[in-house]
Every structure is written in structure tokens, then in C-alpha cells.
Amino acid sequence: MKKISIIGAGNTGATAAHWLAERELADVVLLDVVEGMPQGKGLDMLEAMPIIGRDTHILGTNNYEDTKNSDIIIITAGIARKPGMSREDLLKTNAEIVGKAATETLKHSPNAIFIVLTNPLDTMAYLTKKATGLPRSRIIGQAGILDSARMRAFVALEAGVSVENVQCYVLGGHGDEMVPLTHHSNIAGIPLKEYFPADKLEAIVNRTRKGGGEIVNLLKTGSAYYAPSLACAQMAEAILEDKKLIVPCAAYMDGEYGLKDMYFGVPVMLGAGGMEKIIEYKLDAEEKALFEKSAASVRESHEALKSVVSL
Ligand code: APR
């Protein structure tokens, strides 16, 4: 059986464990700093397996030893911004948490592929790459599948069609400047630009960009976790089953789309090697301008990281 370790057993981590366990893809280890909590959640999930007939083993722990020989490490550990905390303070704290999670797990699983979920996503993936020194194929950030799924859900609702008929591609940084590609996105092959009047399409694009915030405002405490964790499970499945699945993810750019030394959301191919290939779309002038704006904001966050931790 393959093995997936999830660092951070909060909402996203535990829900990712749930989706993965249900698929019987791999044994799951759930690690957190809080004592007892990952053990309790792990045991509860283990006890659910007989009901659905899955032989997945789930273990909750506070000990990195238990993550040894993982095929995939998923990092969701972090804290949310607290009142009075500056963005820099948050960045520094999460950078320390993610940096430690990456280096500790790597010690025990030298061949693992890393999927990063902690926000600010692109910058935490960048940090993981710098902290571990691993090739870019082995460090991937989750964001594009989630942002694209949000857009697919909104398009399907608006058009009254099955979500299965809707393909959307949201690229760029995982923030308000993300880039929903309305020409490449389609309903059963019809580009959204042709399907919807401009105002309807703009409303969908705006709702997608603010999708994370919409949920934070509703929940009041905490942020989205069902869709983010399922996106992460899809990535793990594509890697473990060597699917060669093309999906938008945050990847380390080395000249693609004119970008270098940064993480950015682009279509990638996921297979046994991790991020096996970056797919380059032909972008029109408007899309290129949006890409550049989004890249500038990710670069700014990378620079802020460099000012709070040494890489
Ligand atoms: N090591 C391990 N786990 C840690 C550490 C650490 N050093 N520090 C904090 N954690 C754990 C917390 O104890 C908590 O259980 O990380 C978990 C985070 O869970 P939640 O607070 O429920 O947050 P969640 O909604 O899961 O989001 C986690 O993913 O999508 C992103 O923006 C989100 O950055 C956030 C992350």
C-alpha cells in the first residue's frame, strides 16, 4: 500500500484524509502539533472504514517518525491571521511552520512528492522548494483545481447544465488577481465567451476571483476546506496512479510564460514523477496583461517572504 502523510490535521488536512481514505488510495498519516486531536480524528476515520468496506489504515500522530517512507506529503499546517497580527507576522509564522514540516518530513521520506496547501499558497510552495532544495517536479501547490472547480460550479449553475459539461481553467496566482481564462473555458466545447453575454460572464469571473472570501464571510471563523481538500486528493490520485492528468496547479517557473524563479498557477501534467510537464497555452493580449498583473502580485509576496526568512 502507498502512503500519504498530511501535516496539519485541521479542517483541510482532516478532510483531505477523509477523501483519500474513502478512495483506498493509500494509507494515511495525519500529523499535528495539537496532542490527541490527530489521534482522535485518525481513529474515528479508521472506525468508519468497515462501513464502506475500505482497508485504508489511518493513523493520527504528533511524531514525524510515523510519516516515514511516505510517497506523498501534503502540507496544510499553518495558522489563520489573528486580530492585531500583521501580514508579515503571519507570513513569518506560517513560513516557519511550513519550513519545518517540509524539512522534517523530507528526513523520513527522501523520495516523497510534496503538495502544499498552506496560504499564501504560491509563496509557501516557493518556500518549500527553497527549504528542501528538491527539483520542481516534486513540489506542487494546490490552487488551480480549486479555483477552476469554483468557476465550473458557477458556470453550471448559471447555464443549468451538468458540471461534467463544464471545463474551466483558472491560472495565475492564488489571490484576487487570479486569471480565469474565458476563451479556453467552455461548456461542451463552446467557449464561455460565446456562450454568455459579457455581463454574465464578468459576474462569474468576479465571483470566482472572490470565491475564497465569499466562504470566509459566511463561515466567519475559518476558511473553505471541502473543495480545497478534494482538489488535493485529486492531485495525489493523479500522481499515485500515474494518470498524466493535466490540471492547473502552482508550479515553479523556469522561463515558461516568461516567468522565472517563482511559483505560479499554470496547467501541468501530473504523473508518477509529480509535476512532469508545464503546458503553455497561447494567450491573447488581454490574458497576457492579466497574467503579468497576477505575476507581479505573487512576486511581491515572494519578496515579502525573503524579507522575513533567509532562504
Ligand atoms: N505542525 C503541525 N501542524 C501545525 C503546526 C505545526 N507546526 N502549526 C499549526 N498546525 C496545525 C494546527 O494545529 C491546525 O490543526 O495546522 C492545522 C491548521 O488547520 P485549520 O486551522 O483548521 O486550518 P485549515 O482550514 O485546515 O487551513 C489550513 O490551508 O487552505 C489553507 O488557507 C488555509 O493556510 C490554511 C491551511
Short mmCIF file of C-alpha atoms and ligand atoms in Angstrom, two decimals:
data_model
loop_
_atom_site.label_atom_id
_atom_site.label_comp_id
_atom_site.label_asym_id
_atom_site.label_seq_id
_atom_site.Cartn_x
_atom_site.Cartn_y
_atom_site.Cartn_z
CA MET A 1 0.00 0.00 0.00
CA LYS A 2 1.23 3.52 -0.81
CA LYS A 3 1.47 6.06 1.99
CA ILE A 4 0.35 9.67 2.22
CA SER A 5 1.20 11.88 5.20
CA ILE A 6 -0.77 15.01 5.86
CA ILE A 7 0.84 17.69 8.02
CA GLY A 8 -1.82 19.73 9.79
CA ALA A 9 -4.91 17.82 10.92
CA GLY A 10 -7.25 20.82 10.94
CA ASN A 11 -10.22 21.29 8.65
CA THR A 12 -8.35 20.93 5.36
CA GLY A 13 -5.94 18.21 6.47
CA ALA A 14 -8.55 16.02 8.13
CA THR A 15 -10.99 16.41 5.24
CA ALA A 16 -8.23 15.52 2.77
CA ALA A 17 -7.60 12.40 4.86
CA HIS A 18 -11.31 11.60 4.64
CA TRP A 19 -11.47 11.90 0.84
CA LEU A 20 -8.26 9.88 0.43
CA ALA A 21 -9.22 7.14 2.89
CA GLU A 22 -12.56 6.69 1.14
CA ARG A 23 -10.74 6.09 -2.14
CA GLU A 24 -8.47 3.40 -0.62
CA LEU A 25 -5.62 5.03 -2.50
CA ALA A 26 -3.00 4.87 0.23
CA ASP A 27 -2.56 4.53 3.96
CA VAL A 28 -2.89 7.91 5.59
CA VAL A 29 -0.93 9.53 8.42
CA LEU A 30 -2.39 12.67 9.95
CA LEU A 31 0.13 14.77 11.92
CA ASP A 32 -0.49 17.87 14.01
CA VAL A 33 1.16 19.72 16.91
CA VAL A 34 -2.02 19.54 18.98
CA GLU A 35 -1.83 16.49 21.24
CA GLY A 36 -4.57 13.89 20.93
CA MET A 37 -6.50 15.67 18.17
CA PRO A 38 -4.92 13.90 15.16
CA GLN A 39 -5.01 10.59 17.06
CA GLY A 40 -8.73 11.07 17.75
CA LYS A 41 -9.60 12.07 14.19
CA GLY A 42 -7.48 9.24 12.77
CA LEU A 43 -9.11 6.64 14.98
CA ASP A 44 -12.60 7.93 14.18
CA MET A 45 -11.86 7.65 10.44
CA LEU A 46 -10.31 4.20 10.86
CA GLU A 47 -13.51 3.08 12.56
CA ALA A 48 -15.53 4.37 9.59
CA MET A 49 -13.70 2.14 7.09
CA PRO A 50 -15.58 -1.13 7.82
CA ILE A 51 -18.84 0.64 7.00
CA ILE A 52 -17.70 1.39 3.45
CA GLY A 53 -15.50 -1.71 3.14
CA ARG A 54 -12.19 0.07 2.70
CA ASP A 55 -8.95 -1.36 4.05
CA THR A 56 -7.28 2.02 4.40
CA HIS A 57 -5.18 2.38 7.53
CA ILE A 58 -5.34 5.85 9.09
CA LEU A 59 -3.00 6.93 11.88
CA GLY A 60 -3.07 10.20 13.80
CA THR A 61 0.18 11.33 15.40
CA ASN A 62 2.36 14.13 16.77
CA ASN A 63 5.55 12.35 15.75
CA TYR A 64 7.35 12.86 12.42
CA GLU A 65 8.81 9.31 12.70
CA ASP A 66 5.37 8.00 11.81
CA THR A 67 5.49 9.72 8.42
CA LYS A 68 8.49 7.63 7.31
CA ASN A 69 8.56 6.29 3.76
CA SER A 70 5.62 8.36 2.56
CA ASP A 71 5.08 8.59 -1.18
CA ILE A 72 3.29 11.90 -0.85
CA ILE A 73 3.41 14.62 1.80
CA ILE A 74 0.55 17.10 1.93
CA ILE A 75 1.23 20.29 3.89
CA THR A 76 -1.81 22.07 5.32
CA ALA A 77 -0.27 23.17 8.63
CA GLY A 78 -0.48 26.82 9.48
CA ILE A 79 -2.37 29.40 11.44
CA ALA A 80 -5.01 31.87 10.36
CA ARG A 81 -4.40 35.58 10.83
CA LYS A 82 -5.32 36.66 14.35
CA PRO A 83 -6.55 40.11 15.41
CA GLY A 84 -3.62 42.51 15.69
CA MET A 85 -1.34 40.32 13.60
CA SER A 86 0.28 41.92 10.56
CA ARG A 87 0.53 40.11 7.21
CA GLU A 88 4.31 39.98 7.70
CA ASP A 89 3.88 38.31 11.10
CA LEU A 90 1.51 35.77 9.58
CA LEU A 91 3.89 35.13 6.70
CA LYS A 92 6.79 34.63 9.11
CA THR A 93 4.83 32.26 11.36
CA ASN A 94 3.46 30.18 8.51
CA ALA A 95 6.86 30.13 6.81
CA GLU A 96 8.39 28.68 9.98
CA ILE A 97 5.62 26.08 10.29
CA VAL A 98 5.75 25.05 6.62
CA GLY A 99 9.57 25.12 6.50
CA LYS A 100 9.76 22.78 9.49
CA ALA A 101 7.04 20.49 8.11
CA ALA A 102 8.92 20.21 4.81
CA THR A 103 12.39 19.56 6.22
CA GLU A 104 11.23 17.18 8.96
CA THR A 105 9.14 15.05 6.59
CA LEU A 106 11.88 15.01 3.95
CA LYS A 107 14.27 13.48 6.51
CA HIS A 108 11.95 10.50 6.92
CA SER A 109 10.69 10.30 3.31
CA PRO A 110 13.56 11.22 1.00
CA ASN A 111 11.61 10.25 -2.14
CA ALA A 112 8.29 11.92 -1.37
CA ILE A 113 6.41 14.32 -3.62
CA PHE A 114 5.08 17.40 -1.81
CA ILE A 115 1.67 19.01 -2.27
CA VAL A 116 1.40 22.37 -0.49
CA LEU A 117 -1.92 23.93 0.58
CA THR A 118 -1.00 26.44 3.28
CA ASN A 119 -1.60 30.05 2.29
CA PRO A 120 -0.25 32.28 0.88
CA LEU A 121 -0.12 29.31 -1.42
CA ASP A 122 2.31 30.28 -4.17
CA THR A 123 4.76 31.66 -1.63
CA MET A 124 4.52 28.64 0.70
CA ALA A 125 5.21 26.34 -2.28
CA TYR A 126 8.21 28.55 -3.17
CA LEU A 127 9.44 28.31 0.42
CA THR A 128 9.07 24.50 0.40
CA LYS A 129 11.14 24.32 -2.78
CA LYS A 130 13.87 26.55 -1.32
CA ALA A 131 13.84 24.82 2.09
CA THR A 132 14.14 21.31 0.67
CA GLY A 133 16.23 22.01 -2.43
CA LEU A 134 14.17 19.41 -4.30
CA PRO A 135 13.61 19.52 -8.05
CA ARG A 136 10.48 21.37 -9.10
CA SER A 137 8.77 18.17 -10.22
CA ARG A 138 8.44 17.18 -6.53
CA ILE A 139 6.89 20.35 -5.08
CA ILE A 140 3.45 21.32 -6.33
CA GLY A 141 0.99 23.85 -4.94
CA GLN A 142 -2.74 23.23 -4.86
CA ALA A 143 -4.86 26.12 -6.02
CA GLY A 144 -5.84 25.98 -9.69
CA ILE A 145 -8.02 22.88 -9.41
CA LEU A 146 -9.97 24.58 -6.62
CA ASP A 147 -10.32 27.94 -8.36
CA SER A 148 -11.32 26.20 -11.61
CA ALA A 149 -13.84 23.98 -9.78
CA ARG A 150 -15.42 27.08 -8.25
CA MET A 151 -15.76 28.62 -11.68
CA ARG A 152 -17.16 25.34 -13.09
CA ALA A 153 -19.76 25.25 -10.32
CA PHE A 154 -20.86 28.86 -11.01
CA VAL A 155 -20.98 28.28 -14.79
CA ALA A 156 -23.04 25.09 -14.37
CA LEU A 157 -25.49 26.89 -12.05
CA GLU A 158 -25.88 29.84 -14.42
CA ALA A 159 -26.23 27.72 -17.60
CA GLY A 160 -28.34 24.98 -16.00
CA VAL A 161 -26.06 22.22 -17.33
CA SER A 162 -24.18 19.36 -15.73
CA VAL A 163 -20.86 20.25 -14.12
CA GLU A 164 -19.48 17.44 -16.26
CA ASN A 165 -20.10 19.57 -19.37
CA VAL A 166 -18.12 22.48 -17.98
CA GLN A 167 -14.36 22.83 -18.31
CA CYS A 168 -12.70 25.90 -16.80
CA TYR A 169 -9.10 26.92 -16.49
CA VAL A 170 -8.18 29.43 -13.82
CA LEU A 171 -4.48 30.24 -13.86
CA GLY A 172 -2.13 32.70 -12.17
CA GLY A 173 -1.52 33.37 -8.50
CA HIS A 174 -3.98 32.11 -5.90
CA GLY A 175 -5.35 35.52 -4.97
CA ASP A 176 -7.68 38.25 -6.18
CA GLU A 177 -5.54 38.66 -9.31
CA MET A 178 -6.07 35.06 -10.47
CA VAL A 179 -6.73 34.68 -14.20
CA PRO A 180 -9.89 32.83 -15.30
CA LEU A 181 -9.34 32.03 -18.99
CA THR A 182 -12.73 32.70 -20.58
CA HIS A 183 -11.63 31.73 -24.08
CA HIS A 184 -10.20 28.30 -23.15
CA SER A 185 -13.01 27.59 -20.67
CA ASN A 186 -16.07 26.04 -22.27
CA ILE A 187 -19.44 24.33 -21.99
CA ALA A 188 -19.39 21.14 -24.06
CA GLY A 189 -16.77 22.71 -26.30
CA ILE A 190 -18.43 26.12 -26.69
CA PRO A 191 -16.10 28.86 -25.35
CA LEU A 192 -17.70 30.75 -22.44
CA LYS A 193 -17.03 34.00 -24.31
CA GLU A 194 -19.50 32.81 -26.99
CA TYR A 195 -21.98 31.16 -24.60
CA PHE A 196 -22.67 34.02 -22.15
CA PRO A 197 -23.33 37.71 -22.68
CA ALA A 198 -20.36 39.78 -21.49
CA ASP A 199 -22.00 41.00 -18.24
CA LYS A 200 -22.99 37.46 -17.15
CA LEU A 201 -19.50 36.17 -17.84
CA GLU A 202 -17.93 39.05 -15.96
CA ALA A 203 -20.11 38.30 -12.94
CA ILE A 204 -18.98 34.64 -12.99
CA VAL A 205 -15.33 35.67 -13.29
CA ASN A 206 -15.66 38.10 -10.38
CA ARG A 207 -17.41 35.57 -8.17
CA THR A 208 -14.65 33.05 -8.96
CA ARG A 209 -11.92 35.54 -8.03
CA LYS A 210 -13.62 36.21 -4.71
CA GLY A 211 -14.67 32.58 -4.15
CA GLY A 212 -12.46 32.05 -1.10
CA GLY A 213 -13.59 35.30 0.53
CA GLU A 214 -17.27 34.51 -0.08
CA ILE A 215 -16.90 31.38 2.05
CA VAL A 216 -14.80 33.09 4.76
CA ASN A 217 -17.54 35.74 5.09
CA LEU A 218 -20.19 33.05 5.51
CA LEU A 219 -18.23 30.86 7.91
CA LYS A 220 -16.97 33.84 9.96
CA THR A 221 -14.33 31.62 11.57
CA GLY A 222 -12.04 29.69 9.26
CA SER A 223 -11.91 29.24 5.52
CA ALA A 224 -13.07 26.77 2.86
CA TYR A 225 -11.93 23.18 3.20
CA TYR A 226 -14.20 20.67 1.39
CA ALA A 227 -13.25 21.77 -2.12
CA PRO A 228 -9.59 22.59 -1.32
CA SER A 229 -9.05 19.17 0.25
CA LEU A 230 -10.78 17.34 -2.60
CA ALA A 231 -8.61 19.19 -5.11
CA CYS A 232 -5.64 17.97 -3.16
CA ALA A 233 -6.93 14.37 -3.17
CA GLN A 234 -7.30 14.57 -6.97
CA MET A 235 -3.65 15.64 -7.26
CA ALA A 236 -2.50 12.79 -5.01
CA GLU A 237 -4.53 10.27 -7.01
CA ALA A 238 -3.14 11.52 -10.35
CA ILE A 239 0.41 11.11 -9.00
CA LEU A 240 -0.06 7.71 -7.35
CA GLU A 241 -1.88 6.30 -10.38
CA ASP A 242 0.49 7.93 -12.89
CA LYS A 243 -2.50 9.39 -14.70
CA LYS A 244 -0.74 12.10 -16.74
CA LEU A 245 -3.63 14.33 -15.72
CA ILE A 246 -3.48 17.92 -16.96
CA VAL A 247 -4.81 20.30 -14.32
CA PRO A 248 -3.95 23.81 -13.18
CA CYS A 249 -1.55 23.80 -10.21
CA ALA A 250 1.07 26.10 -8.78
CA ALA A 251 4.42 25.15 -10.30
CA TYR A 252 7.95 26.51 -10.18
CA MET A 253 8.51 28.58 -13.28
CA ASP A 254 11.77 28.35 -15.15
CA GLY A 255 11.13 30.51 -18.19
CA GLU A 256 7.64 29.22 -19.06
CA TYR A 257 5.18 32.04 -19.77
CA GLY A 258 8.20 34.38 -19.49
CA LEU A 259 8.39 33.79 -15.69
CA LYS A 260 11.40 32.67 -13.67
CA ASP A 261 12.18 31.65 -10.07
CA MET A 262 8.63 31.86 -8.75
CA TYR A 263 5.56 29.68 -8.21
CA PHE A 264 2.56 30.41 -10.43
CA GLY A 265 -0.68 28.67 -11.41
CA VAL A 266 -0.34 27.04 -14.83
CA PRO A 267 -1.62 23.85 -16.48
CA VAL A 268 0.67 20.98 -15.53
CA MET A 269 0.78 17.25 -16.18
CA LEU A 270 0.63 15.15 -13.01
CA GLY A 271 2.02 11.61 -13.05
CA ALA A 272 4.29 9.29 -11.09
CA GLY A 273 7.12 11.83 -11.35
CA GLY A 274 4.96 14.54 -9.78
CA MET A 275 4.79 17.72 -11.87
CA GLU A 276 6.03 16.16 -15.09
CA LYS A 277 5.41 18.97 -17.53
CA ILE A 278 4.13 22.54 -17.80
CA ILE A 279 1.69 23.12 -20.64
CA GLU A 280 1.96 26.51 -22.33
CA TYR A 281 -1.27 27.99 -23.68
CA LYS A 282 -1.29 30.64 -26.35
CA LEU A 283 -2.57 33.72 -24.56
CA ASP A 284 -4.13 36.75 -26.19
CA ALA A 285 -3.03 40.30 -25.30
CA GLU A 286 -5.73 40.73 -22.65
CA GLU A 287 -4.84 37.41 -20.96
CA LYS A 288 -1.13 38.25 -21.10
CA ALA A 289 -1.77 41.55 -19.32
CA LEU A 290 -3.78 39.76 -16.60
CA PHE A 291 -1.01 37.18 -16.25
CA GLU A 292 1.57 39.90 -15.76
CA LYS A 293 -0.53 41.67 -13.14
CA SER A 294 -1.04 38.43 -11.24
CA ALA A 295 2.67 37.55 -11.50
CA ALA A 296 3.61 40.95 -10.09
CA SER A 297 1.47 40.33 -7.02
CA VAL A 298 2.96 36.84 -6.47
CA ARG A 299 6.48 38.26 -6.85
CA GLU A 300 5.66 40.86 -4.23
CA SER A 301 4.63 38.12 -1.79
CA HIS A 302 7.84 36.16 -2.59
CA GLU A 303 9.86 39.31 -1.84
CA ALA A 304 8.00 39.78 1.45
CA LEU A 305 8.92 36.20 2.34
CA LYS A 306 12.59 36.86 1.61
CA SER A 307 12.47 39.82 3.99
CA VAL A 308 11.20 37.69 6.92
CA VAL A 309 13.13 34.42 6.44
CA SER A 310 16.50 33.61 4.93
CA LEU A 311 16.18 31.21 2.00
N1 APR B 1 2.96 21.43 12.81
C1 APR B 1 1.87 20.72 12.50
N2 APR B 1 0.64 21.23 12.49
C2 APR B 1 0.51 22.53 12.81
C3 APR B 1 1.61 23.34 13.16
C4 APR B 1 2.89 22.74 13.14
N3 APR B 1 3.97 23.42 13.45
N4 APR B 1 1.14 24.58 13.42
C5 APR B 1 -0.18 24.56 13.26
N5 APR B 1 -0.57 23.32 12.89
C6 APR B 1 -1.92 22.82 12.67
C7 APR B 1 -2.95 23.40 13.61
O1 APR B 1 -2.86 22.81 14.89
C8 APR B 1 -4.24 23.09 12.88
O2 APR B 1 -4.81 21.86 13.30
O3 APR B 1 -2.40 23.18 11.37
C9 APR B 1 -3.81 22.99 11.41
C10 APR B 1 -4.49 24.02 10.51
O4 APR B 1 -5.83 23.70 10.47
P1 APR B 1 -7.02 24.79 10.48
O5 APR B 1 -6.68 25.86 11.45
O6 APR B 1 -8.30 24.05 10.61
O7 APR B 1 -6.89 25.47 9.05
P2 APR B 1 -7.40 24.87 7.64
O8 APR B 1 -8.75 25.40 7.33
O9 APR B 1 -7.20 23.41 7.60
O10 APR B 1 -6.38 25.59 6.66
C11 APR B 1 -5.02 25.23 6.64
O11 APR B 1 -4.74 25.53 4.30
O12 APR B 1 -6.23 26.25 2.68
C12 APR B 1 -5.19 26.62 3.52
O13 APR B 1 -5.58 28.97 3.99
C13 APR B 1 -5.59 27.69 4.53
O14 APR B 1 -3.35 28.16 5.23
C14 APR B 1 -4.54 27.49 5.57
C15 APR B 1 -4.31 25.98 5.55
#
